[in-house]
CSV table of C-alpha atoms in Angstrom, one decimal:
chain,number,residue,atom,x,y,z
P,1,UNK,CA,4.8,18.3,-29.8
P,2,UNK,CA,1.1,17.6,-30.3
P,3,UNK,CA,0.4,17.7,-34.5
P,4,UNK,CA,-2.7,18.4,-36.4
P,5,UNK,CA,-3.7,14.6,-36.7
P,6,UNK,CA,-3.9,13.7,-32.9
P,7,UNK,CA,-5.8,17.3,-32.4
P,8,UNK,CA,-8.3,16.0,-35.0
P,9,UNK,CA,-8.2,12.2,-33.6
P,10,UNK,CA,-8.6,13.4,-30.1
P,11,UNK,CA,-11.6,15.6,-30.9
P,12,UNK,CA,-13.2,13.0,-32.8
P,13,UNK,CA,-12.7,10.8,-29.3
P,14,UNK,CA,-14.8,13.8,-27.8
P,15,UNK,CA,-17.2,14.1,-29.9
P,16,UNK,CA,-18.0,10.6,-31.5
P,17,UNK,CA,-17.1,8.2,-28.6
P,18,UNK,CA,-17.8,9.7,-25.4
P,19,UNK,CA,-14.3,10.5,-24.7
P,20,UNK,CA,-14.4,12.6,-21.0
P,21,UNK,CA,-12.5,13.5,-18.0
P,22,UNK,CA,-14.3,11.7,-15.5
P,23,UNK,CA,-13.3,14.4,-12.6
P,24,UNK,CA,-10.7,16.3,-11.1
P,25,UNK,CA,-10.4,15.6,-7.4
P,26,UNK,CA,-8.3,17.7,-5.2
P,27,UNK,CA,-7.0,15.5,-2.3
P,28,UNK,CA,-6.9,17.6,1.1
P,29,UNK,CA,-5.3,16.8,4.1
P,30,UNK,CA,-7.5,17.5,7.4
P,31,UNK,CA,-4.7,16.4,10.0
P,32,UNK,CA,-4.1,20.1,10.3
P,33,UNK,CA,-7.6,20.5,11.5
P,34,UNK,CA,-8.1,18.0,14.6
P,35,UNK,CA,-9.4,19.5,17.7
P,36,UNK,CA,-10.5,17.8,21.0
P,37,UNK,CA,-13.7,20.6,20.8
P,38,UNK,CA,-16.2,18.8,17.9
P,39,UNK,CA,-17.2,22.0,16.9
P,40,UNK,CA,-13.5,24.1,16.3
P,41,UNK,CA,-12.6,20.5,14.4
P,42,UNK,CA,-15.9,21.2,11.9
P,43,UNK,CA,-14.6,24.9,11.6
P,44,UNK,CA,-11.4,24.1,10.8
P,45,UNK,CA,-12.9,21.5,8.5
P,46,UNK,CA,-14.7,23.9,6.8
P,47,UNK,CA,-12.3,26.8,6.4
P,48,UNK,CA,-9.5,24.6,5.4
P,49,UNK,CA,-12.0,22.3,2.4
P,50,UNK,CA,-13.4,25.9,1.3
P,51,UNK,CA,-10.4,27.8,0.9
P,52,UNK,CA,-8.2,25.3,-0.7
P,53,UNK,CA,-10.8,23.8,-2.9
P,54,UNK,CA,-12.3,27.3,-3.8
P,55,UNK,CA,-11.4,27.9,-7.4
P,56,UNK,CA,-11.8,24.0,-8.6
P,57,UNK,CA,-15.1,24.7,-10.2
P,58,UNK,CA,-14.4,27.7,-12.1
P,59,UNK,CA,-10.8,26.0,-13.0
P,60,UNK,CA,-12.2,22.5,-14.5
P,61,UNK,CA,-15.0,24.8,-16.5
P,62,UNK,CA,-12.1,27.2,-18.3
P,63,UNK,CA,-10.2,24.0,-19.1
P,64,UNK,CA,-13.1,22.7,-20.3
P,65,UNK,CA,-13.7,26.1,-22.8
P,66,UNK,CA,-10.1,26.2,-23.7
P,67,UNK,CA,-9.7,22.3,-24.6
P,68,UNK,CA,-13.0,21.5,-25.4
P,69,UNK,CA,-12.6,18.7,-23.3
P,70,UNK,CA,-15.4,17.3,-21.4
P,71,UNK,CA,-14.7,17.5,-17.9
P,72,UNK,CA,-17.7,15.9,-15.9
P,73,UNK,CA,-16.9,15.9,-12.4
P,74,UNK,CA,-14.8,18.0,-10.0
P,75,UNK,CA,-14.4,16.2,-6.3
P,76,UNK,CA,-12.8,16.5,-3.6
P,77,UNK,CA,-11.3,13.8,-1.1
P,78,UNK,CA,-10.2,14.5,2.8
P,79,UNK,CA,-8.0,12.6,5.0
P,80,UNK,CA,-10.3,9.9,6.5
P,81,UNK,CA,-12.7,11.2,8.9
P,82,UNK,CA,-11.8,8.2,11.0
P,83,UNK,CA,-8.6,9.7,11.9
P,84,UNK,CA,-9.5,13.4,12.0
P,85,UNK,CA,-12.3,13.0,14.1
P,86,UNK,CA,-10.9,10.3,16.3
P,87,UNK,CA,-10.1,13.2,19.2
P,88,UNK,CA,-13.3,15.2,19.2
P,89,UNK,CA,-15.9,12.6,18.7
P,90,UNK,CA,-17.3,11.2,21.7
P,91,UNK,CA,-20.3,9.4,19.6
P,92,UNK,CA,-21.7,8.4,16.0
P,93,UNK,CA,-23.9,11.8,16.1
P,94,UNK,CA,-20.7,14.0,16.2
P,95,UNK,CA,-19.4,12.3,13.4
P,96,UNK,CA,-22.9,13.1,11.6
P,97,UNK,CA,-21.9,16.9,12.6
P,98,UNK,CA,-18.7,15.9,10.6
P,99,UNK,CA,-20.4,14.9,7.6
P,100,UNK,CA,-23.0,17.5,7.4
P,101,UNK,CA,-19.8,20.3,7.8
P,102,UNK,CA,-18.5,18.3,4.5
P,103,UNK,CA,-22.2,18.4,2.8
P,104,UNK,CA,-21.8,21.9,3.0
P,105,UNK,CA,-18.7,22.1,1.7
P,106,UNK,CA,-19.3,20.4,-1.2
P,107,UNK,CA,-22.8,22.7,-1.7
P,108,UNK,CA,-21.3,25.7,-1.7
P,109,UNK,CA,-18.1,24.7,-3.7
P,110,UNK,CA,-20.7,23.2,-6.7
P,111,UNK,CA,-18.5,20.0,-6.2
P,112,UNK,CA,-20.4,16.7,-7.2
P,113,UNK,CA,-19.0,14.5,-4.5
P,114,UNK,CA,-16.6,14.7,-1.2
P,115,UNK,CA,-15.0,11.9,-0.3
P,116,UNK,CA,-13.3,10.5,2.3
P,117,UNK,CA,-15.9,9.9,4.9
P,118,UNK,CA,-14.2,6.7,5.9
P,119,UNK,CA,-12.2,4.4,8.2
P,120,UNK,CA,-9.2,2.1,7.4
P,121,UNK,CA,-10.1,-0.7,9.9
P,122,UNK,CA,-8.2,-3.8,7.9
P,123,UNK,CA,-6.5,-5.1,11.3
P,124,UNK,CA,-8.7,-3.7,14.1
P,125,UNK,CA,-11.4,-0.7,15.0
P,126,UNK,CA,-10.7,1.9,17.2
P,127,UNK,CA,-13.2,3.5,18.9
P,128,UNK,CA,-13.7,6.6,17.2
P,129,UNK,CA,-13.4,4.0,13.7
P,130,UNK,CA,-16.4,2.1,15.2
P,131,UNK,CA,-18.4,5.2,16.1
P,132,UNK,CA,-17.7,6.5,12.4
P,133,UNK,CA,-19.0,3.2,10.9
P,134,UNK,CA,-22.0,3.4,13.0
P,135,UNK,CA,-23.2,6.8,12.2
P,136,UNK,CA,-22.9,5.6,8.4
P,137,UNK,CA,-26.8,5.0,8.2
P,138,UNK,CA,-27.4,8.8,9.5
P,139,UNK,CA,-25.2,10.3,7.8
P,140,UNK,CA,-26.0,9.4,4.2
P,141,UNK,CA,-29.3,9.9,4.9
P,142,UNK,CA,-28.8,13.5,6.0
P,143,UNK,CA,-26.2,14.2,3.3
P,144,UNK,CA,-26.4,14.7,-1.1
P,145,UNK,CA,-23.0,14.7,-1.9
P,146,UNK,CA,-21.1,13.1,0.8
P,147,UNK,CA,-19.3,9.6,0.2
P,148,UNK,CA,-18.2,6.8,2.4
P,149,UNK,CA,-15.9,4.4,2.5
P,150,UNK,CA,-14.5,1.6,4.8
P,151,UNK,CA,-11.2,-0.5,4.4
P,152,UNK,CA,-11.7,-4.1,6.1
P,153,UNK,CA,-8.6,-6.1,4.5
P,154,UNK,CA,-5.4,-5.9,2.8
P,155,UNK,CA,-2.8,-8.2,1.5
P,156,UNK,CA,-0.5,-7.1,4.2
P,157,UNK,CA,-2.9,-7.7,7.3
P,158,UNK,CA,-5.9,-10.0,6.2
P,159,UNK,CA,-9.2,-9.2,6.8
P,160,UNK,CA,-11.1,-7.9,9.7
P,161,UNK,CA,-13.7,-10.0,10.0
P,162,UNK,CA,-15.5,-8.1,12.8
P,163,UNK,CA,-15.5,-5.0,10.5
P,164,UNK,CA,-17.6,-7.2,7.7
P,165,UNK,CA,-20.1,-8.3,9.7
P,166,UNK,CA,-20.8,-5.0,11.4
P,167,UNK,CA,-20.8,-3.6,7.7
P,168,UNK,CA,-23.7,-6.1,6.6
P,169,UNK,CA,-25.5,-4.5,8.9
P,170,UNK,CA,-24.7,-1.1,8.1
P,171,UNK,CA,-25.6,-1.5,4.7
P,172,UNK,CA,-28.9,-2.8,5.8
P,173,UNK,CA,-29.7,0.2,7.9
P,174,UNK,CA,-28.6,2.4,5.1
P,175,UNK,CA,-31.0,1.0,2.7
P,176,UNK,CA,-33.8,1.1,5.0
P,177,UNK,CA,-33.3,4.7,6.7
P,178,UNK,CA,-33.3,5.9,2.6
P,179,UNK,CA,-36.1,3.6,1.2
P,180,UNK,CA,-38.1,6.5,0.6
P,181,UNK,CA,-35.8,7.5,-2.0
P,182,UNK,CA,-34.9,3.3,-2.9
P,183,UNK,CA,-32.1,3.0,-0.5
P,184,UNK,CA,-29.8,5.0,-2.6
P,185,UNK,CA,-27.5,5.8,0.6
P,186,UNK,CA,-25.6,2.6,-0.4
P,187,UNK,CA,-24.8,3.6,-3.4
P,188,UNK,CA,-22.6,6.0,-1.4
P,189,UNK,CA,-21.3,3.3,0.8
P,190,UNK,CA,-18.5,1.4,-0.5
P,191,UNK,CA,-16.3,-1.6,1.1
P,192,UNK,CA,-12.9,-2.1,-0.1
P,193,UNK,CA,-9.6,-4.4,0.4
P,194,UNK,CA,-6.5,-2.8,-0.4
P,195,UNK,CA,-7.5,0.7,-1.2
P,196,UNK,CA,-5.3,2.9,-2.5
P,197,UNK,CA,-4.5,6.4,-1.0
P,198,UNK,CA,-4.8,8.4,-4.3
P,199,UNK,CA,-8.1,7.0,-6.0
P,200,UNK,CA,-10.2,9.9,-7.6
P,201,UNK,CA,-13.1,7.7,-8.1
P,202,UNK,CA,-16.0,8.0,-5.6
P,203,UNK,CA,-17.1,6.3,-3.9
P,204,UNK,CA,-14.0,5.2,-2.3
P,205,UNK,CA,-12.0,8.1,-2.8
P,206,UNK,CA,-10.3,9.1,0.0
P,207,UNK,CA,-6.9,11.8,1.0
P,208,UNK,CA,-4.3,9.3,2.4
P,209,UNK,CA,-2.1,9.8,5.3
P,210,UNK,CA,1.1,9.2,3.5
P,211,UNK,CA,-0.1,12.4,0.6
P,212,UNK,CA,1.0,15.9,0.7
P,213,UNK,CA,-1.2,19.0,1.6
P,214,UNK,CA,-3.4,18.9,-1.2
P,215,UNK,CA,-2.7,16.7,-4.4
P,216,UNK,CA,-4.9,17.0,-7.7
P,217,UNK,CA,-5.7,13.7,-8.8
P,218,UNK,CA,-7.2,13.1,-12.7
P,219,UNK,CA,-9.5,10.3,-13.7
P,220,UNK,CA,-10.2,9.8,-17.1
P,221,UNK,CA,-13.0,7.3,-19.0
P,222,UNK,CA,-13.0,6.6,-22.4
P,223,UNK,CA,-15.1,2.6,-22.9
P,224,UNK,CA,-16.6,4.5,-26.1
P,225,UNK,CA,-13.2,5.1,-27.9
P,226,UNK,CA,-12.1,1.6,-26.4
P,227,UNK,CA,-15.3,-0.1,-27.8
P,228,UNK,CA,-14.3,1.7,-31.6
P,229,UNK,CA,-11.2,0.5,-31.8
P,230,UNK,CA,-12.2,-3.2,-30.8
P,231,UNK,CA,-15.0,-3.0,-33.8
P,232,UNK,CA,-11.8,-1.9,-36.3
P,233,UNK,CA,-10.3,-5.1,-35.3
P,234,UNK,CA,-13.2,-7.7,-36.0
P,235,UNK,CA,-11.4,-11.2,-37.3
P,236,UNK,CA,-7.9,-9.8,-36.3
P,237,UNK,CA,-6.2,-12.2,-33.8
P,238,UNK,CA,-5.3,-11.3,-29.6
P,239,UNK,CA,-2.1,-10.4,-30.5
P,240,UNK,CA,-3.4,-7.1,-32.8
P,241,UNK,CA,-6.5,-6.6,-30.8
P,242,UNK,CA,-4.0,-6.0,-27.5
P,243,UNK,CA,-1.9,-4.0,-29.2
P,244,UNK,CA,-4.9,-1.6,-30.5
P,245,UNK,CA,-6.3,-1.5,-27.0
P,246,UNK,CA,-3.0,-0.8,-25.6
P,247,UNK,CA,-2.4,2.4,-28.1
P,248,UNK,CA,-5.9,3.6,-27.4
P,249,UNK,CA,-5.2,3.7,-24.1
P,250,UNK,CA,-2.2,5.5,-24.7
P,251,UNK,CA,-3.9,8.2,-26.6
P,252,UNK,CA,-6.6,8.4,-23.9
P,253,UNK,CA,-4.3,8.9,-21.1
P,254,UNK,CA,-2.5,11.5,-22.8
P,255,UNK,CA,-5.7,13.8,-22.6
P,256,UNK,CA,-5.8,13.4,-19.0
P,257,UNK,CA,-2.1,14.3,-18.7
P,258,UNK,CA,-2.8,17.5,-20.3
P,259,UNK,CA,-5.7,18.4,-17.6
P,260,UNK,CA,-4.0,17.2,-15.2
P,261,UNK,CA,-0.8,19.8,-15.9
P,262,UNK,CA,-3.2,22.5,-16.8
P,263,UNK,CA,-5.0,22.2,-13.6
P,264,UNK,CA,-2.3,21.8,-11.4
P,265,UNK,CA,-0.8,24.9,-13.0
P,266,UNK,CA,-3.7,27.1,-12.4
P,267,UNK,CA,-4.5,25.9,-8.7
P,268,UNK,CA,-1.2,25.9,-7.5
P,269,UNK,CA,-1.6,22.6,-6.2
P,270,UNK,CA,0.7,19.6,-7.2
P,271,UNK,CA,0.2,16.9,-9.5
P,272,UNK,CA,-0.5,13.8,-8.2
P,273,UNK,CA,-1.9,10.7,-10.7
P,274,UNK,CA,-3.6,10.3,-13.7
P,275,UNK,CA,-6.1,7.0,-13.2
P,276,UNK,CA,-7.5,6.0,-16.7
P,277,UNK,CA,-10.2,3.7,-15.2
P,278,UNK,CA,-13.2,2.5,-18.4
P,279,UNK,CA,-15.7,3.9,-16.1
P,280,UNK,CA,-18.9,3.5,-17.9
P,281,UNK,CA,-22.3,5.8,-17.9
P,282,UNK,CA,-25.7,4.9,-19.1
P,283,UNK,CA,-25.0,6.3,-22.2
P,284,UNK,CA,-25.4,4.4,-25.0
P,285,UNK,CA,-21.9,3.7,-26.8
P,286,UNK,CA,-20.4,4.1,-23.2
P,287,UNK,CA,-20.4,0.7,-22.3
P,288,UNK,CA,-17.6,-2.0,-21.2
P,289,UNK,CA,-19.5,-4.4,-22.0
P,290,UNK,CA,-20.0,-3.4,-25.4
P,291,UNK,CA,-16.2,-2.9,-25.3
P,292,UNK,CA,-16.2,-7.1,-24.3
P,293,UNK,CA,-19.2,-8.0,-26.7
P,294,UNK,CA,-17.1,-6.6,-29.4
P,295,UNK,CA,-14.8,-9.4,-28.9
P,296,UNK,CA,-16.8,-11.7,-29.7
P,297,UNK,CA,-18.9,-12.7,-27.3
P,298,UNK,CA,-22.7,-12.4,-28.1
P,299,UNK,CA,-23.5,-11.2,-24.5
P,300,UNK,CA,-21.2,-10.6,-21.4
P,301,UNK,CA,-21.7,-13.4,-18.9
P,302,UNK,CA,-20.9,-15.8,-21.7
P,303,UNK,CA,-17.7,-18.3,-21.6
P,304,UNK,CA,-15.3,-16.2,-22.3
P,305,UNK,CA,-16.2,-13.0,-20.3
P,306,UNK,CA,-13.7,-12.9,-17.8
P,307,UNK,CA,-10.5,-14.0,-20.5
P,308,UNK,CA,-12.1,-11.1,-22.3
P,309,UNK,CA,-12.3,-8.7,-19.1
P,310,UNK,CA,-8.5,-9.3,-18.3
P,311,UNK,CA,-7.2,-8.7,-21.9
P,312,UNK,CA,-9.0,-5.1,-21.4
P,313,UNK,CA,-7.7,-4.6,-18.1
P,314,UNK,CA,-4.6,-5.5,-18.7
P,315,UNK,CA,-3.8,-3.5,-22.0
P,316,UNK,CA,-5.6,-0.5,-20.5
P,317,UNK,CA,-3.0,-0.4,-17.8
P,318,UNK,CA,-0.2,-1.0,-20.4
P,319,UNK,CA,-1.1,1.9,-22.4
P,320,UNK,CA,-1.4,4.4,-19.5
P,321,UNK,CA,2.0,3.7,-17.8
P,322,UNK,CA,3.8,4.3,-21.2
P,323,UNK,CA,1.5,7.6,-21.5
P,324,UNK,CA,2.5,9.1,-18.1
P,325,UNK,CA,4.9,8.2,-15.5
P,326,UNK,CA,2.2,9.3,-12.6
P,327,UNK,CA,-0.9,6.4,-13.5
P,328,UNK,CA,-2.2,5.1,-10.3
P,329,UNK,CA,-5.6,4.9,-8.3
P,330,UNK,CA,-7.1,2.2,-9.6
P,331,UNK,CA,-6.7,2.4,-13.1
P,332,UNK,CA,-8.5,-0.6,-15.4
P,333,UNK,CA,-11.9,-1.5,-16.4
P,334,UNK,CA,-14.9,-0.7,-13.8
P,335,UNK,CA,-17.9,-3.5,-13.9
P,336,UNK,CA,-20.6,-1.6,-12.1
P,337,UNK,CA,-24.0,-2.7,-13.5
P,338,UNK,CA,-26.4,0.0,-13.0
P,339,UNK,CA,-23.9,2.5,-14.8
P,340,UNK,CA,-23.2,0.5,-17.7
P,341,UNK,CA,-26.1,0.0,-19.9
P,342,UNK,CA,-24.7,-3.2,-21.6
P,343,UNK,CA,-24.4,-4.8,-18.3
P,344,UNK,CA,-28.1,-4.1,-17.4
P,345,UNK,CA,-29.0,-5.7,-21.1
P,346,UNK,CA,-27.2,-8.8,-19.9
P,347,UNK,CA,-28.7,-8.8,-16.9
P,348,UNK,CA,-32.1,-8.7,-17.8
P,349,UNK,CA,-31.7,-11.4,-20.7
P,350,UNK,CA,-30.5,-13.8,-17.8
P,351,UNK,CA,-26.8,-13.8,-19.1
P,352,UNK,CA,-25.1,-12.2,-16.2
P,353,UNK,CA,-25.3,-13.4,-12.5
P,354,UNK,CA,-23.5,-12.4,-9.4
P,355,UNK,CA,-21.7,-15.5,-9.2
P,356,UNK,CA,-20.5,-14.4,-12.6
P,357,UNK,CA,-19.8,-11.4,-11.6
P,358,UNK,CA,-17.6,-11.9,-8.6
P,359,UNK,CA,-15.6,-14.2,-11.3
P,360,UNK,CA,-14.8,-11.1,-13.2
P,361,UNK,CA,-13.9,-9.0,-9.9
P,362,UNK,CA,-10.7,-11.3,-10.0
P,363,UNK,CA,-8.9,-9.3,-13.2
P,364,UNK,CA,-11.0,-5.8,-13.4
P,365,UNK,CA,-9.8,-2.8,-11.2
P,366,UNK,CA,-12.7,-2.9,-8.2
P,367,UNK,CA,-15.3,-5.5,-7.6
P,368,UNK,CA,-18.6,-6.0,-7.3
P,369,UNK,CA,-20.2,-2.5,-7.8
P,370,UNK,CA,-23.9,-0.4,-7.8
P,371,UNK,CA,-25.7,-4.2,-7.5
P,372,UNK,CA,-29.2,-4.3,-6.9
P,373,UNK,CA,-30.1,-6.8,-4.6
P,374,UNK,CA,-33.7,-8.1,-2.6
P,375,UNK,CA,-34.4,-5.6,0.3
P,376,UNK,CA,-35.3,-8.8,1.9
P,377,UNK,CA,-31.4,-10.0,2.0
P,378,UNK,CA,-30.3,-10.9,5.4
P,379,UNK,CA,-27.5,-8.7,6.9
P,380,UNK,CA,-24.8,-11.9,7.2
P,381,UNK,CA,-25.8,-12.8,3.6
P,382,UNK,CA,-24.6,-9.4,2.3
P,383,UNK,CA,-21.5,-9.6,4.7
P,384,UNK,CA,-20.7,-13.1,3.5
P,385,UNK,CA,-20.7,-11.3,-0.1
P,386,UNK,CA,-18.1,-9.0,1.4
P,387,UNK,CA,-16.0,-11.5,2.6
P,388,UNK,CA,-16.0,-13.4,-0.8
P,389,UNK,CA,-15.0,-10.1,-2.4
P,390,UNK,CA,-12.5,-9.0,0.3
P,391,UNK,CA,-10.8,-12.5,-0.1
P,392,UNK,CA,-10.3,-12.2,-3.8
P,393,UNK,CA,-8.3,-8.7,-3.2
P,394,UNK,CA,-6.4,-10.1,-0.2
P,395,UNK,CA,-5.1,-13.5,-2.1
P,396,UNK,CA,-4.6,-11.6,-5.2
P,397,UNK,CA,-2.7,-8.3,-4.3
P,398,UNK,CA,-5.5,-6.4,-5.9
P,399,UNK,CA,-8.0,-3.8,-4.9
P,400,UNK,CA,-11.5,-5.4,-4.5
P,401,UNK,CA,-14.6,-3.4,-3.7
P,402,UNK,CA,-18.5,-4.0,-3.0
P,403,UNK,CA,-20.8,-1.2,-3.7
P,404,UNK,CA,-24.4,-3.4,-2.7
P,405,UNK,CA,-27.7,-2.0,-2.3
P,406,UNK,CA,-30.4,-3.9,-0.9
P,407,UNK,CA,-33.5,-2.0,-2.0
P,408,UNK,CA,-35.5,-1.8,0.5
P,409,UNK,CA,-39.3,-3.0,-0.5
P,410,UNK,CA,-38.3,-4.3,-4.2
P,411,UNK,CA,-37.1,-8.0,-5.2
P,412,UNK,CA,-36.1,-10.0,-7.8
P,413,UNK,CA,-38.2,-8.6,-11.1
P,414,UNK,CA,-38.1,-5.1,-10.1
P,415,UNK,CA,-35.6,-2.7,-11.0
P,416,UNK,CA,-34.6,0.6,-9.3
P,417,UNK,CA,-34.0,4.1,-10.7
P,418,UNK,CA,-31.1,6.2,-9.2
P,419,UNK,CA,-31.2,8.4,-11.9
P,420,UNK,CA,-27.7,10.3,-13.4
P,421,UNK,CA,-24.4,8.9,-13.8
P,422,UNK,CA,-25.6,6.3,-11.2
P,423,UNK,CA,-28.2,5.2,-13.9
P,424,UNK,CA,-31.1,2.3,-12.9
P,425,UNK,CA,-30.6,-1.7,-11.8
P,426,UNK,CA,-32.4,-4.7,-12.2
P,427,UNK,CA,-32.7,-6.1,-8.8
P,428,UNK,CA,-30.4,-9.8,-9.2
P,429,UNK,CA,-31.0,-12.7,-7.7
P,430,UNK,CA,-29.2,-13.6,-4.2
P,431,UNK,CA,-28.1,-17.5,-3.3
P,432,UNK,CA,-29.4,-17.0,0.3
P,433,UNK,CA,-28.4,-20.3,1.6
P,434,UNK,CA,-27.3,-19.0,4.8
P,435,UNK,CA,-23.8,-18.2,6.0
P,436,UNK,CA,-24.5,-16.9,9.4
P,437,UNK,CA,-22.4,-19.4,11.5
P,438,UNK,CA,-19.1,-18.6,9.4
P,439,UNK,CA,-20.1,-14.4,9.5
P,440,UNK,CA,-20.5,-15.1,13.2
P,441,UNK,CA,-17.0,-16.5,14.2
P,442,UNK,CA,-15.5,-13.3,14.0
P,443,UNK,CA,-12.0,-12.1,14.5
P,444,UNK,CA,-9.3,-11.6,11.7
P,445,UNK,CA,-8.5,-13.8,8.9
P,446,UNK,CA,-5.0,-13.8,8.8
P,447,UNK,CA,-2.9,-12.7,6.0
P,448,UNK,CA,-1.6,-15.0,3.2
P,449,UNK,CA,1.6,-16.8,3.2
P,450,UNK,CA,2.6,-14.5,0.0
P,451,UNK,CA,2.3,-11.0,2.3
P,452,UNK,CA,5.4,-11.3,3.7
P,453,UNK,CA,8.0,-9.6,1.7
P,454,UNK,CA,10.4,-8.2,4.1
């Protein structure tokens, strides 16, 4: 039973502390769209998506009006196109045709993003999946709202280093082909290890093959609310600090649960999961960095940063699972650089480096996210960065990701403006000692010993 105090408290979180529902995402299976003819496949995809998701935006807006809860994005995720296009696609150009179809659906339905231009290649690549990966630069150039992801590793399978090497080159090609827009194509491409099937957050969202025909997933975000709670714990010990964060995460998750249940009922689509991820925005007061600095750090990047992030991530998860029986996705703290004003400030003052960010990814919910690096960075160096991050995910049995942007024509000291939720970023220096001999070995890094649990 919701009482008047809880209503007032939630209103305060929305009006003063930037609480929002970051996304309502409909996951749609395209397995029944498969065909040997590329034109028929695209027609089937268009019909399925525009039928299932036709009321998504309208429903989100109705819920916003009814409850006064901001819903920032309405999104769609689909079955990985590497599976869906396997029979019909004979070349990378065929996959680009599917990407254009997805983009057409996004525009007509007025959704913010559509994810699932994806391949799951953690143990090996089919010919179709290889062609999809080869098509990514062109697909990101000719579409606006399509997001791409490639899962190259998992704790159970190890890391596909052939795919890691290939993606270093693909990221470079994507940066170059979209250089007129500050290489923004790379902002829509993420490389993953242990990718979850039910993630509503872009760019890594796709609809897992184990999911129902369609599903509603909701992602909630409230760094500003958590920051305010942390500030009220000034001088308290770690036990009280953790308890406060946990209780705050509980309240945030309950808001998401309400929205998810309402959207499920109105759209007549089953409710999947709540993803309680503290995803920041460029807005002042909506920052993960501010949360960490509120614990007592002079700046993110200072000694103690990784411990502070571990506290935040763990307590968010503990509060979330108490508030909903269906917490999933990533559910924790995101540390994207360009989307978090506090992170940007830390980079600009020299407190936060790429190496420190990598250490922080051991305890956060994603990885190296929205990081701009010099355009001259080599493909093998990018592959090395990806390999390091995938190893963290594989060994620690967690999701890790790399969304890195080698901005063509820019170097350390420059900044790049992406706009909207993507924000802006200073170009960060990269360790350029050569790793090409390591990357060029190829093959697969075997799964760790603790993967054997049968």
